[in-house]
PDB file of N, CA and C in Angstrom:
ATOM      1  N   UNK A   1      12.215 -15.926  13.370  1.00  0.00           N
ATOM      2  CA  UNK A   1      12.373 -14.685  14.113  1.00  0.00           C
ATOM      3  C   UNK A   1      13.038 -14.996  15.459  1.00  0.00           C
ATOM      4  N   UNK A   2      13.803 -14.276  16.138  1.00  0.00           N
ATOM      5  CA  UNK A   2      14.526 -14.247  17.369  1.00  0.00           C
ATOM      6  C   UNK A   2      13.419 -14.376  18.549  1.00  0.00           C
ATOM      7  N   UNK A   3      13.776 -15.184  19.350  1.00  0.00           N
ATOM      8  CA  UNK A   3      13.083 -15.464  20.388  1.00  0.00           C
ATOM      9  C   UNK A   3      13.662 -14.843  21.626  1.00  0.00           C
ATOM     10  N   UNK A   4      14.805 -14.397  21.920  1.00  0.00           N
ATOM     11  CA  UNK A   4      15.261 -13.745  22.496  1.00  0.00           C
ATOM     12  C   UNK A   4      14.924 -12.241  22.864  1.00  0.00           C
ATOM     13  N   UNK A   5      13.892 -11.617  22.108  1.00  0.00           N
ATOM     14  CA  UNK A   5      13.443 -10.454  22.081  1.00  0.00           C
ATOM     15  C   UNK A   5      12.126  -9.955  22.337  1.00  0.00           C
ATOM     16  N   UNK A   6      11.731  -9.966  23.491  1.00  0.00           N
ATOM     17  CA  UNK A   6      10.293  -9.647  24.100  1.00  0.00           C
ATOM     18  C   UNK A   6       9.410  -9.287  22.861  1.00  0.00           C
ATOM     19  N   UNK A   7       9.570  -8.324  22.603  1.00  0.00           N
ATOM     20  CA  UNK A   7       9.143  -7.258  21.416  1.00  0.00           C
ATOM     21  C   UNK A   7       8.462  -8.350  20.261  1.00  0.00           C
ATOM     22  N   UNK A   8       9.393  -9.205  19.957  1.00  0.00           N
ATOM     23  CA  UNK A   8       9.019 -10.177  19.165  1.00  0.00           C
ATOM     24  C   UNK A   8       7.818 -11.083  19.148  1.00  0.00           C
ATOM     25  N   UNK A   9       7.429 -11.035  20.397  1.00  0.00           N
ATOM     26  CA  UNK A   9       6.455 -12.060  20.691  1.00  0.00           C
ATOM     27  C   UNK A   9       5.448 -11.587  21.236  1.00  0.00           C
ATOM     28  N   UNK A  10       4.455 -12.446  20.763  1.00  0.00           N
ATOM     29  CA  UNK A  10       2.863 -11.832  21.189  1.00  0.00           C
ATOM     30  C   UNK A  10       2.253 -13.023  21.570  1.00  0.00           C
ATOM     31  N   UNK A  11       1.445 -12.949  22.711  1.00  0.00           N
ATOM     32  CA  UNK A  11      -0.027 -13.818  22.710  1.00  0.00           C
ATOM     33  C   UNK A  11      -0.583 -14.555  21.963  1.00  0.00           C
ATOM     34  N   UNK A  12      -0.589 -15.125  21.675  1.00  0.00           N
ATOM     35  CA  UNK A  12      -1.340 -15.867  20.304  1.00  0.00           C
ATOM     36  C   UNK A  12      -0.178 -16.584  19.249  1.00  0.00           C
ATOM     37  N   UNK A  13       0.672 -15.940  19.355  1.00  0.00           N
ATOM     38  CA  UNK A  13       1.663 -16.653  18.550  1.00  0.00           C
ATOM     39  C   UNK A  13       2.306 -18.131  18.653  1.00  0.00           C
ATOM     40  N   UNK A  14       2.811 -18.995  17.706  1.00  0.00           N
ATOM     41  CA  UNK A  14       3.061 -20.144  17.683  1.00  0.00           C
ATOM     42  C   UNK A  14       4.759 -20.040  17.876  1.00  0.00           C
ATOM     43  N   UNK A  15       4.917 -20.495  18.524  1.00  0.00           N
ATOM     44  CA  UNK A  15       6.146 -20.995  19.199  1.00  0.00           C
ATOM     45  C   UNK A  15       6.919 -22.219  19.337  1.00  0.00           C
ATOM     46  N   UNK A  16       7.958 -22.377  19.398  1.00  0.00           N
ATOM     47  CA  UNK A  16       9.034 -23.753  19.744  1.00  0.00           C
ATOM     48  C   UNK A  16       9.931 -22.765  20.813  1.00  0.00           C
ATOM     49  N   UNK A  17       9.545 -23.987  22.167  1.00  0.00           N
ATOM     50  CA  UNK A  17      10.034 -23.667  23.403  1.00  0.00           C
ATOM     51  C   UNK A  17      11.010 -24.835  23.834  1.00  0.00           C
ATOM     52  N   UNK A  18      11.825 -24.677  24.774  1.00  0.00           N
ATOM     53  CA  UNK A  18      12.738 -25.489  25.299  1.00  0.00           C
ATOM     54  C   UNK A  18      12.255 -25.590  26.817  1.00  0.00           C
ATOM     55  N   UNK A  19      12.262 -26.755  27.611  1.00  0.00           N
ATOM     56  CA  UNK A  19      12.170 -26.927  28.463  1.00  0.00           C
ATOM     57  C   UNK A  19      12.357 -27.050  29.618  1.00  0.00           C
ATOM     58  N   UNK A  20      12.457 -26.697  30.869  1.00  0.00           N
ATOM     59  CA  UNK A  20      13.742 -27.002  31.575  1.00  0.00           C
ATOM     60  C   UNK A  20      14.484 -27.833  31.737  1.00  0.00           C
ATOM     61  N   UNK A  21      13.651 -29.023  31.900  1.00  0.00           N
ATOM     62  CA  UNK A  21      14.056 -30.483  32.078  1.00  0.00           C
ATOM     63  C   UNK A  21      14.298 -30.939  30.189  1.00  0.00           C
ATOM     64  N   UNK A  22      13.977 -30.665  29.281  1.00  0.00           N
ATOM     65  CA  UNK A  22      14.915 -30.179  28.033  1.00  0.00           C
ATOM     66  C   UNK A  22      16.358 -29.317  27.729  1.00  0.00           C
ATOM     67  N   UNK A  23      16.642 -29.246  28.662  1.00  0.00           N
ATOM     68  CA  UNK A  23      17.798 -28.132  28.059  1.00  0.00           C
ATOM     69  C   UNK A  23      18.705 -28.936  27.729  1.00  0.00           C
ATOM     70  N   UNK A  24      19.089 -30.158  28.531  1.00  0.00           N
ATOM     71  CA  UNK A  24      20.271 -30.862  27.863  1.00  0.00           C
ATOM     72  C   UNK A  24      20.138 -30.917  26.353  1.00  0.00           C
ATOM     73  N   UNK A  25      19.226 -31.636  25.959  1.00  0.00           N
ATOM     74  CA  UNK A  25      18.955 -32.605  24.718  1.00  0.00           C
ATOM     75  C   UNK A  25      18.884 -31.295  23.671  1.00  0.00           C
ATOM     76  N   UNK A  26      18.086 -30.135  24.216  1.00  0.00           N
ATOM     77  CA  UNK A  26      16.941 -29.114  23.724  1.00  0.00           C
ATOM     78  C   UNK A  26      16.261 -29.370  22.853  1.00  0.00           C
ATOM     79  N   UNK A  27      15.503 -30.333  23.146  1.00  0.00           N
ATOM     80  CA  UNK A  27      14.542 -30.789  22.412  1.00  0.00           C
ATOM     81  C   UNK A  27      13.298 -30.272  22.654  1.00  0.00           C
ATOM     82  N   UNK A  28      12.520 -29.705  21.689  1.00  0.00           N
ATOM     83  CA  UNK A  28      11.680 -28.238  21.420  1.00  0.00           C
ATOM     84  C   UNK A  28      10.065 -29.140  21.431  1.00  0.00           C
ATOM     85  N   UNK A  29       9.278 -28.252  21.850  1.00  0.00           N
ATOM     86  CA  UNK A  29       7.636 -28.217  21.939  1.00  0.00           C
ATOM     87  C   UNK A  29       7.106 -26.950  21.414  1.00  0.00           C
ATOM     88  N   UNK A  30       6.408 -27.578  20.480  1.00  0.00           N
ATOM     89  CA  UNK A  30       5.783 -26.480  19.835  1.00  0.00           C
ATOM     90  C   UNK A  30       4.284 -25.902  20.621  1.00  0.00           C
ATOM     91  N   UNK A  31       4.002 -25.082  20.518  1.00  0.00           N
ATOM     92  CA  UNK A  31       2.796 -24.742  21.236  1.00  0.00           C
ATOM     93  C   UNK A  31       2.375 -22.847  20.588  1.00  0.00           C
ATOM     94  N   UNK A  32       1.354 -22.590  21.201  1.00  0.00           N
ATOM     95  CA  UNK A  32       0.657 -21.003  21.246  1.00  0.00           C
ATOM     96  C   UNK A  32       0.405 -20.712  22.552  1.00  0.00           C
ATOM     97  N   UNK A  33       1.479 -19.120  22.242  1.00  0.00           N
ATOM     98  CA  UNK A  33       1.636 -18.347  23.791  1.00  0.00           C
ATOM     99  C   UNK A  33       0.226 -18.248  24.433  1.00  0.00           C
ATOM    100  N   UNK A  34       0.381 -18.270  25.513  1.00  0.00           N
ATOM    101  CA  UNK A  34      -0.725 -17.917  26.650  1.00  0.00           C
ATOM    102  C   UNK A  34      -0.333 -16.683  27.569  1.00  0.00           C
ATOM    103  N   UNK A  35       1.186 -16.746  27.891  1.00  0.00           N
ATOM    104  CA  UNK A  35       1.389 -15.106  28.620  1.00  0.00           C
ATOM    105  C   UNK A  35       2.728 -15.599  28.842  1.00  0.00           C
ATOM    106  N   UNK A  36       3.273 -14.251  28.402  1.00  0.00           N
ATOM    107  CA  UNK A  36       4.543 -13.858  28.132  1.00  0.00           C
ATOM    108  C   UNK A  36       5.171 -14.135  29.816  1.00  0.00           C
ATOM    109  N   UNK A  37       6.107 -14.947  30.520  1.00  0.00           N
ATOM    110  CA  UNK A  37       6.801 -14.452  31.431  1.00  0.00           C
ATOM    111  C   UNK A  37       8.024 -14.086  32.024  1.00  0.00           C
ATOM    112  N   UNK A  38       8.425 -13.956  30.911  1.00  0.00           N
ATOM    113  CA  UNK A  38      10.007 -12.594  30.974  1.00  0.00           C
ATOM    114  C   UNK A  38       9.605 -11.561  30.815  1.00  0.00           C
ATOM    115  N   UNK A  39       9.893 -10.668  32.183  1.00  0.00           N
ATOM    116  CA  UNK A  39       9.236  -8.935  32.443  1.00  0.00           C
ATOM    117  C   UNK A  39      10.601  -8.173  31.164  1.00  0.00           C
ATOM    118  N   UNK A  40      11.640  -8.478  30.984  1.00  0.00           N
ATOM    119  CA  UNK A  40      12.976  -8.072  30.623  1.00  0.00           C
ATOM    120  C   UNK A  40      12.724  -7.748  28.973  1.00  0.00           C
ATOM    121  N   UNK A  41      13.120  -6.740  28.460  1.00  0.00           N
ATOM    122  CA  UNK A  41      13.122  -6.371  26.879  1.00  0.00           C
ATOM    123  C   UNK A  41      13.831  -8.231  26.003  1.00  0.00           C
ATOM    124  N   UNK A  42      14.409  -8.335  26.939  1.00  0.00           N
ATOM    125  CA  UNK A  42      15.372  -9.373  26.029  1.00  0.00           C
ATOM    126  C   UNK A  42      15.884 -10.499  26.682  1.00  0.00           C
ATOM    127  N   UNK A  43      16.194 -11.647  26.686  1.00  0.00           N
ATOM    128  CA  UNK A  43      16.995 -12.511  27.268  1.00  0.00           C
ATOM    129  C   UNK A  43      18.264 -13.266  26.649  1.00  0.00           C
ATOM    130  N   UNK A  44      19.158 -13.446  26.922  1.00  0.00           N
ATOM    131  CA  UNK A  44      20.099 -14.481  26.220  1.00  0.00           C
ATOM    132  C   UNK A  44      19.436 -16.089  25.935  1.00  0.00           C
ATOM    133  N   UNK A  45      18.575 -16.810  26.411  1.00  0.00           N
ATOM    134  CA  UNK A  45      18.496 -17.821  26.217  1.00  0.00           C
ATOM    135  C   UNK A  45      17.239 -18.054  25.766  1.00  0.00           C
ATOM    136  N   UNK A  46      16.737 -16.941  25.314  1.00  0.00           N
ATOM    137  CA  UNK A  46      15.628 -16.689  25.050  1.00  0.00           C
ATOM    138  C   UNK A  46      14.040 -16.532  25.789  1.00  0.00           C
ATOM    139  N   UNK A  47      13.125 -15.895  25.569  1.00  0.00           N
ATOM    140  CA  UNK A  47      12.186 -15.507  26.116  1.00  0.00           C
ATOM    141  C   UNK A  47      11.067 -16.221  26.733  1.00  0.00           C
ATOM    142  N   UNK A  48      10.869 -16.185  28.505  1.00  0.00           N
ATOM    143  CA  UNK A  48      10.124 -17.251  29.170  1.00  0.00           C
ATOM    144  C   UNK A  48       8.533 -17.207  28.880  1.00  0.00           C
ATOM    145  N   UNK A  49       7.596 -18.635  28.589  1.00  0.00           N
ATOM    146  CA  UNK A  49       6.660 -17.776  27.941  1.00  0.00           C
ATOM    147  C   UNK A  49       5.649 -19.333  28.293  1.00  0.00           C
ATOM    148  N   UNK A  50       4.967 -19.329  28.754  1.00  0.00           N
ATOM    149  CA  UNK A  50       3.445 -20.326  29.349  1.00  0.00           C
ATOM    150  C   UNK A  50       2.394 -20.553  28.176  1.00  0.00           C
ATOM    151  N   UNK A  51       2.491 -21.774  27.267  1.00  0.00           N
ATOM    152  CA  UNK A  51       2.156 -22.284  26.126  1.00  0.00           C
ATOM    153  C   UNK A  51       0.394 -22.569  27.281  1.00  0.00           C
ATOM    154  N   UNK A  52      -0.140 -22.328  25.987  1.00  0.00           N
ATOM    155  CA  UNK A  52      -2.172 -22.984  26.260  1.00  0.00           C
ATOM    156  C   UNK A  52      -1.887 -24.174  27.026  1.00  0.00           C
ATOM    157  N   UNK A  53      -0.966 -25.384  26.388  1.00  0.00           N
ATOM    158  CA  UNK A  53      -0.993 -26.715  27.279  1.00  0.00           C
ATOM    159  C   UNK A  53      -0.567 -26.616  28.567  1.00  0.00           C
ATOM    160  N   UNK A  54      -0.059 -25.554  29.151  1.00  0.00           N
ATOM    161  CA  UNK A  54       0.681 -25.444  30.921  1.00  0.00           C
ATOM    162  C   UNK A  54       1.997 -25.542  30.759  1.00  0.00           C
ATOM    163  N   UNK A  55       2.528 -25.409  29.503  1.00  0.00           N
ATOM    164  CA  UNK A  55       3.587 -25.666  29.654  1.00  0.00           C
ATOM    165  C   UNK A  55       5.309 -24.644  29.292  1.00  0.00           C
ATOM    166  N   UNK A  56       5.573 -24.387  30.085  1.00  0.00           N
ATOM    167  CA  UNK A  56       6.781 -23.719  30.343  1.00  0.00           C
ATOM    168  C   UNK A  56       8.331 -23.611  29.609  1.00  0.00           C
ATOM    169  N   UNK A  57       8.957 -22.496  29.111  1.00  0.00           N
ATOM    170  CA  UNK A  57      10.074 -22.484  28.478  1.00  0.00           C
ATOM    171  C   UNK A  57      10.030 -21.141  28.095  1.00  0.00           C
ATOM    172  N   UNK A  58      11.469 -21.774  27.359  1.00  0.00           N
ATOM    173  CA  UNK A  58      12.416 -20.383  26.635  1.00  0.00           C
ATOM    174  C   UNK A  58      11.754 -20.387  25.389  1.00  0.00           C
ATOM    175  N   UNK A  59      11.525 -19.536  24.550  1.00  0.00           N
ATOM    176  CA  UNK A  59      11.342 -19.456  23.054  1.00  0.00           C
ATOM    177  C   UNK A  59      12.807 -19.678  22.203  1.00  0.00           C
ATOM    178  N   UNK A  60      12.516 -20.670  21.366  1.00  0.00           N
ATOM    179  CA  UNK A  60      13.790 -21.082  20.594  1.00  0.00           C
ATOM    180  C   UNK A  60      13.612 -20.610  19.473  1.00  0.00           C
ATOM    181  N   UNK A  61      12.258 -20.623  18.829  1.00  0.00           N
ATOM    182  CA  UNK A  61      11.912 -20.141  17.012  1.00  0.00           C
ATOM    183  C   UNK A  61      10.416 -19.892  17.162  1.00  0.00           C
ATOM    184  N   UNK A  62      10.062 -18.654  16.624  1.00  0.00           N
ATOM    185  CA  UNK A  62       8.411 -17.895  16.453  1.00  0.00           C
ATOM    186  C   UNK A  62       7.935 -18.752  14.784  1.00  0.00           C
ATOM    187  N   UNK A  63       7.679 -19.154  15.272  1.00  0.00           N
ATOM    188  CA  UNK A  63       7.259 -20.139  14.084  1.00  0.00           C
ATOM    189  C   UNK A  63       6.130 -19.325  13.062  1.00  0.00           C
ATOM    190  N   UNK A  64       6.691 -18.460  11.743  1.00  0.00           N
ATOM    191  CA  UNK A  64       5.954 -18.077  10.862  1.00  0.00           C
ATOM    192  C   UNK A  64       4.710 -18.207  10.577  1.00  0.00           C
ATOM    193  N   UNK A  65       3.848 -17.405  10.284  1.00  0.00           N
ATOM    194  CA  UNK A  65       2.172 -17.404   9.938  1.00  0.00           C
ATOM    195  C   UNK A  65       2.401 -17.839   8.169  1.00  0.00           C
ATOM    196  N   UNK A  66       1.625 -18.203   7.861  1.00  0.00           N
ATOM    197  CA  UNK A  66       1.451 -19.091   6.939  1.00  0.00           C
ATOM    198  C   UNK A  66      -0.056 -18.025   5.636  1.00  0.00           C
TER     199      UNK A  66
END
């Protein structure tokens, strides 16, 4: 699912984020949202979002429920 799209993403959901200090490589961390922080319907580089571990990024892929 698009990570780029607020709408898309919820609390609780499992995620692959990019990092800042990742963006070169974009080499992804998977984690579960803790709180959404892009106020914006949408972003180009996808959606800023504070994983349970503290840790910070764009959403790259909403990683499917199983």
């Amino acid at each position: 699912m698009d990570g780029s799209n607020r709408k898309n993403i919820e609390v609780g959901f499992e995620v692959e984020i990019v990092q800042k200090h990742h963006q070169r490589t974009g080499e992804l961390t998977d984690g579960i949202v803790k709180r959404i922080l892009t106020k914006s319907p949408n972003h180009p580089h996808g959606i800023k979002v504070l994983l349970e571990t503290g840790e910070v990024g764009r959403v790259k892929k909403i990683v499917p429920e199983n």
